[in-house]
Amino acid sequence: MSTVYVTRRAHFNAAHRLHNPAKSHAWNQAAFGKCNNPNWHGHNYLLEVTVAGTPEPSTGFVLDLGELKQLIQEHVVDHLDHKNLNVDVTFMAGVIPSTENLVIAIWHILAPHIPAGRLHRIRLFETERNYAEYFGPTHDQ
Amino acid sequence: MSTVYVTRRAHFNAAHRLHNPAKSHAWNQAAFGKCNNPNWHGHNYLLEVTVAGTPEPSTGFVLDLGELKQLIQEHVVDHLDHKNLNVDVTFMAGVIPSTENLVIAIWHILAPHIPAGRLHRIRLFETERNYAEYFGPTHDQ
Amino acid sequence: MSTVYVTRRAHFNAAHRLHNPAKSHAWNQAAFGKCNNPNWHGHNYLLEVTVAGTPEPSTGFVLDLGELKQLIQEHVVDHLDHKNLNVDVTFMAGVIPSTENLVIAIWHILAPHIPAGRLHRIRLFETERNYAEYFGPTHDQ
Amino acid sequence: MSTVYVTRRAHFNAAHRLHNPAKSHAWNQAAFGKCNNPNWHGHNYLLEVTVAGTPEPSTGFVLDLGELKQLIQEHVVDHLDHKNLNVDVTFMAGVIPSTENLVIAIWHILAPHIPAGRLHRIRLFETERNYAEYFGPTHDQ
Amino acid sequence: MSTVYVTRRAHFNAAHRLHNPAKSHAWNQAAFGKCNNPNWHGHNYLLEVTVAGTPEPSTGFVLDLGELKQLIQEHVVDHLDHKNLNVDVTFMAGVIPSTENLVIAIWHILAPHIPAGRLHRIRLFETERNYAEYFGPTHDQ
Amino acid sequence: MSTVYVTRRAHFNAAHRLHNPAKSHAWNQAAFGKCNNPNWHGHNYLLEVTVAGTPEPSTGFVLDLGELKQLIQEHVVDHLDHKNLNVDVTFMAGVIPSTENLVIAIWHILAPHIPAGRLHRIRLFETERNYAEYFGPTHDQ
């Protein structure tokens, strides 16, 4: 039994604003600086989705990466690409769109569509210099 | 006399919307598709500024790239980074923020600060897959 | 009048063999070395298509990059991606599939679909370390 | 005792075809799509080999990366570069050349040449958008 | 409780020489080859610092990446950038400046400035083809 | 007649110091800042050599890129890689090793080995953010 991890990358371009509406303007300025611009800013996000498993002997595949690409497109990219992460995205409603919160949200959106226990990691680059990774809720236990 | 071209890269992250307010909603949808999202989207822009000249013998420099970095920061990046290109940028007022219009505007912002005839090219990547280049108004004559 | 150059990138993965059937085995070995492997080898090609023009005032576009993407997909990528460049590609029939010959062929395939005089450059990376560029037949006159 | 992980990258360019000869043409088309092209296609593969260990005090090295480069060249790259992965590679005989099967095979080829227990990971990019990783058979126990 | 890993990248350019002064010239030549050049050589280093934690609900941040950027600048980059790693760096005194020894040293410099148990990994690219990673002293127990 | 431009990339790692020995310490500090460190610093340089020509019909090659790779290795990389650009390099003797001066020097070293009039451009990245380009002495006439 050989566990292999396969990763598919995808891109999306989105606007966002880091802002906590329960806090004052001064608090938001101190916490988020220029990321708090009320007129928004944006990023070219690079997403990596990693799935673990044993290659299926008849195909040599852990899973069909074409199917994974479609899952990512339908459940994630179509909801985030050319969108405003604070306004347009149902699964980010009420959540500050930090890269940390995005990787957790994307995990929970994708996990039901992948065989149990096989989703391994969500990695998201906000810029070339910053990224966040999440390995799921059971990683902490 | 040896002409050398030196290039400095910079980054900025911004929100924008491709929209022509003189046209109908249907026209804008047809022309700009998802880039017309009224809630904005955004990009990590990669800017390249190229200056031509003969290396100065005492330094070996066409120009001081530290000074060029400062010029780009002060006159371009500080005006565009973490901004909304449709709303926040004086030198883009009334201009559709396409990559084409951005390279022309950035040329005209930077040219007065660089010795005459030496600014060679503005190149701007909107994404890894799309970029625009402008060589200035005299390039066309 | 401001000429701007816009570039769209695309990718394709293909097999090929550098081989001149009019020459001997020894000549081919000497000319092409391991690239002459009769069982083929392959590459992830990165293609750049550059078009020149003046931004159209109502859109800010030199041309609609979505349409350019479609032209590249239909006329180039669909014919080359996951193909054997020596065997499967009508427009490469009888031509040694060097990167040089590919950029010339891709120019002639795309040029009829782009307004006259506006196609500026075809650039093709065979690997991260090698690329070829072609500026069209009038560039030589 | 400080465990450090050191990684060396290498490249190879190869042709392959995803095909299960025990299955029908229709099954192969459904499973592999355009990757089943009987005339092959190919990729620029990027390989990463990671070895764990404590830096040797006299050199500061976990292992000599020049020696690791030579091992990878001799045992992996020389067998795969400018080859057909279905036809030319002894250690892939009878195996569908998916990225998953390649990382497992490369692990087993390299492991005997590296001190016991020190080979940590084989990572292989098939394209910029897809990669597979293998941490060895004991990782699963 | 959701553990997320956030990473910040930084760059520095430095000279170094791999040399063990307790050994003979011949030993150093055999161990380090051209990296033993007594006149030094150098690299553009790419550093990644990864910190683990649960996003703070009011900000969505594991930690303020602007603060992490400042910590890296003050405690690491200001000491290494445009320096000679053998001569100019207090925290590398008496240590052979291999990439392995650098990641261990950078860990111990940064760890006191990050909440206990939260620094997860130091990764350092010496070139595009070589990198080292360190997960701290408790990783080995 | 179809002019195609082919480019080969190479890498070298070197130490240098920007310093004009005919000037005072204060002048050098003002002109070069941290690049004037007397203990040197260094870079991973990325070199691109571009040659123009018409593909030779029997090969499809403007020139044999394997031969170009060898020329670059023998005449440039072997003289610069793991060297000190101020001390170790005959063809940089007495020249401040700015990126501008390096591209001019590399042009004059390579040009005699390439058919007359065919060397088109030397491009050298000092870092990911800075590069210089030289098109030869006849470019200026």
Short mmCIF file of C-alpha atoms in Angstrom, two decimals, chain D residues 3-4 9 11 16-17 22 38 42 47 50-51 56-57 63 68 70 91 94 111 119 127 133:
data_model
loop_
_atom_site.label_atom_id
_atom_site.label_comp_id
_atom_site.label_asym_id
_atom_site.label_seq_id
_atom_site.Cartn_x
_atom_site.Cartn_y
_atom_site.Cartn_z
CA THR D 3 17.17 17.07 11.52
CA VAL D 4 17.39 19.16 8.36
CA ARG D 9 15.81 19.65 -8.18
CA HIS D 11 14.59 18.25 -14.98
CA HIS D 16 4.41 9.10 -22.65
CA ARG D 17 0.91 7.78 -23.13
CA ALA D 22 -5.61 -4.91 -20.61
CA PRO D 38 -1.61 6.56 -29.42
CA GLY D 42 5.11 14.73 -23.57
CA LEU D 47 11.81 16.39 -10.04
CA THR D 50 14.51 15.39 -0.45
CA VAL D 51 16.89 13.73 2.01
CA GLU D 56 27.88 16.61 9.46
CA PRO D 57 29.94 19.03 11.62
CA LEU D 63 24.84 15.05 2.36
CA LEU D 68 23.06 13.65 -4.83
CA GLN D 70 25.14 12.75 -9.67
CA PHE D 91 12.10 0.40 -14.35
CA GLY D 94 4.52 -2.82 -17.42
CA ALA D 111 16.51 4.58 -2.08
CA LEU D 119 15.29 9.45 1.71
CA THR D 127 3.12 20.39 -15.49
CA GLU D 133 4.60 13.29 -3.90
#
